[in-house]
Short mmCIF file of C-alpha atoms in Angstrom, two decimals:
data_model
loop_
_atom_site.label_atom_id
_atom_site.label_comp_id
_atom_site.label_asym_id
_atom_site.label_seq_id
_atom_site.Cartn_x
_atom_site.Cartn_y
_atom_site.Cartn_z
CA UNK A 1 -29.61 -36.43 -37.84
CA UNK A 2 -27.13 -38.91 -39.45
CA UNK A 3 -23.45 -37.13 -39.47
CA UNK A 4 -20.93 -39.92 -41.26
CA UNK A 5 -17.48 -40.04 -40.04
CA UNK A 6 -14.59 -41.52 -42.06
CA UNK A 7 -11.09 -40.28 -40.63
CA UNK A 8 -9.94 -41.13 -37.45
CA UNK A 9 -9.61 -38.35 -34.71
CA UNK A 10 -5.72 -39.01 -34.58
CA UNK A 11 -5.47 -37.96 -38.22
CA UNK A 12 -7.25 -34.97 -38.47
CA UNK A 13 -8.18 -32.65 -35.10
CA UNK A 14 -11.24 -31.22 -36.33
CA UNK A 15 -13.16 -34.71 -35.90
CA UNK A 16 -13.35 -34.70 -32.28
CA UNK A 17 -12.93 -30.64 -31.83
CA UNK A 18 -15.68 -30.00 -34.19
CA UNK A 19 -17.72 -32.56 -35.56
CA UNK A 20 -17.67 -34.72 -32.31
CA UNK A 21 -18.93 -31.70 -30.44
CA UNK A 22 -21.38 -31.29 -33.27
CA UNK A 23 -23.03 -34.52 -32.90
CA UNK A 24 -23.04 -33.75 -29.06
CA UNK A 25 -24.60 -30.57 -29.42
CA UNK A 26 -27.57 -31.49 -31.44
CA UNK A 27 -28.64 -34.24 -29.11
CA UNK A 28 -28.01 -32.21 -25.96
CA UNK A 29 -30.73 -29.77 -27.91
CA UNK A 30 -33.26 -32.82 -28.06
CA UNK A 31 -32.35 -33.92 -31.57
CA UNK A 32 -32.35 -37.56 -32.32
CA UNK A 33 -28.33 -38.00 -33.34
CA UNK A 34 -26.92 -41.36 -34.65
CA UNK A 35 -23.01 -41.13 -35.36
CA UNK A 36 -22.13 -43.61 -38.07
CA UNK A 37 -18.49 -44.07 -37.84
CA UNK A 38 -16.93 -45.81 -41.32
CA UNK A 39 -13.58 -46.13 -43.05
CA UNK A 40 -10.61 -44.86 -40.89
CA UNK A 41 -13.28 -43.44 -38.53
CA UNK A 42 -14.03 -46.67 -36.70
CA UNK A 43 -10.80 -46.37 -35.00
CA UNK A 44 -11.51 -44.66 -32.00
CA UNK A 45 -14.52 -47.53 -31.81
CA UNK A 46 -12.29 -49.96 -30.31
CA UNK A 47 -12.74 -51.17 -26.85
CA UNK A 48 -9.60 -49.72 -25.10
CA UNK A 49 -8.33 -46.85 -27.62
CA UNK A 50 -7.78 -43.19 -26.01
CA UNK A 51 -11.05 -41.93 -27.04
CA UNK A 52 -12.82 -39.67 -24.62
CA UNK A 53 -14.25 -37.52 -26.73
CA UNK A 54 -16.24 -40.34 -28.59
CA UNK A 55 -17.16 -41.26 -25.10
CA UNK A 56 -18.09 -37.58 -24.42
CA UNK A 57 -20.26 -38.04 -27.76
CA UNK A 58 -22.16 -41.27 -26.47
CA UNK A 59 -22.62 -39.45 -22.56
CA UNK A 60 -24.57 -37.25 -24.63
CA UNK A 61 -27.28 -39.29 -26.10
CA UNK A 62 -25.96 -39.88 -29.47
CA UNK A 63 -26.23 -43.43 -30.78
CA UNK A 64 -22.80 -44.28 -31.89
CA UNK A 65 -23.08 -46.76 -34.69
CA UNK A 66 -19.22 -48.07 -36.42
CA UNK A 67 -19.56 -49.62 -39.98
CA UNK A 68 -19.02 -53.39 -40.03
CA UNK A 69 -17.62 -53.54 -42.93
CA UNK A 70 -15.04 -50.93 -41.71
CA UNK A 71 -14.70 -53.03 -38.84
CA UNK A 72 -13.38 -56.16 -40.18
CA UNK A 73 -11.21 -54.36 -42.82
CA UNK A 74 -9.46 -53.26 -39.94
CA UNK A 75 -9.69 -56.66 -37.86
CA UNK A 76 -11.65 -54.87 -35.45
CA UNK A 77 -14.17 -57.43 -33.60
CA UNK A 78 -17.66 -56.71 -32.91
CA UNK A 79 -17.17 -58.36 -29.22
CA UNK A 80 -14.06 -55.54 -28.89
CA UNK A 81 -16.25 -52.32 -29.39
CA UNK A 82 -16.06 -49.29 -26.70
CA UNK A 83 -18.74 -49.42 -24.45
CA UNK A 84 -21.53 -47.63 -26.59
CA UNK A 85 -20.65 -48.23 -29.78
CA UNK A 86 -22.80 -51.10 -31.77
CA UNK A 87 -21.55 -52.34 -35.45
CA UNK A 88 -24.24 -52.08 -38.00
CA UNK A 89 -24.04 -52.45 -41.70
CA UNK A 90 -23.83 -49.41 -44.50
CA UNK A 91 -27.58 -50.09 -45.36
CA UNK A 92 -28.47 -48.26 -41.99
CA UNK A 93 -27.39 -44.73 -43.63
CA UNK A 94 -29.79 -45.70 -46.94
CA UNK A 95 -32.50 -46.08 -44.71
CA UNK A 96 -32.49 -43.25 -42.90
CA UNK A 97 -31.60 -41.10 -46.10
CA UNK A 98 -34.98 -42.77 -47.27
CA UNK A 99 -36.84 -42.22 -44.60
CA UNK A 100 -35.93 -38.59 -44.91
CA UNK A 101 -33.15 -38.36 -41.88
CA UNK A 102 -30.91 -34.84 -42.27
CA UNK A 103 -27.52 -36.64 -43.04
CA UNK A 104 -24.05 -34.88 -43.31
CA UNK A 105 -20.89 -36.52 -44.30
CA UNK A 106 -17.50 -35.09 -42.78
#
């Protein structure tokens, strides 16, 4: 699974109360989960912001992936990530919607 976030957990509650615990809940059941964090949703990414339920989501197994496009937009540095969290570019969600990944964009 590839679930796409774009709003940032301070904006609207049901990122990290639903889809958060989502992304969690597939990997605990021994899916493969990558959480591709863009826009407004790489917020949370940033080494030092109150973010334990993205933490939560990376304890879990999910590979927690923060556009870097996003990231500079928002003068976010790759060397400034939360421990977990790896920039990669929008051409990682094309892949894996070509290689036949289940994605879902909240």
């Amino acid at each position: 699974y590839v679930l796409i976030e774009s709003r940032d957990p301070l904006e609207a509650s049901e990122v990290a109360g639903y889809y958060y615990d989502l992304a969690a809940g597939l990997a605990k059941d021994g899916n493969e989960v990558t959480l591709f964090l863009v826009q407004n949703g790489v917020m949370p990414a940033r080494f030092g912001a109150r973010a334990d339920k993205l933490a939560a989501v990376v304890k879990a197994g999910v590979k927690v992936l923060a556009d870097d496009f996003s990231l500079r937009e928002r003068a976010i540095p790759r060397d400034r990530l939360a421990q977990g969290v790896s920039a990669a570019p929008l051409d990682f969600v094309v892949d894996q919607m070509a290689a036949g990944s289940k994605v879902i964009w909240h």
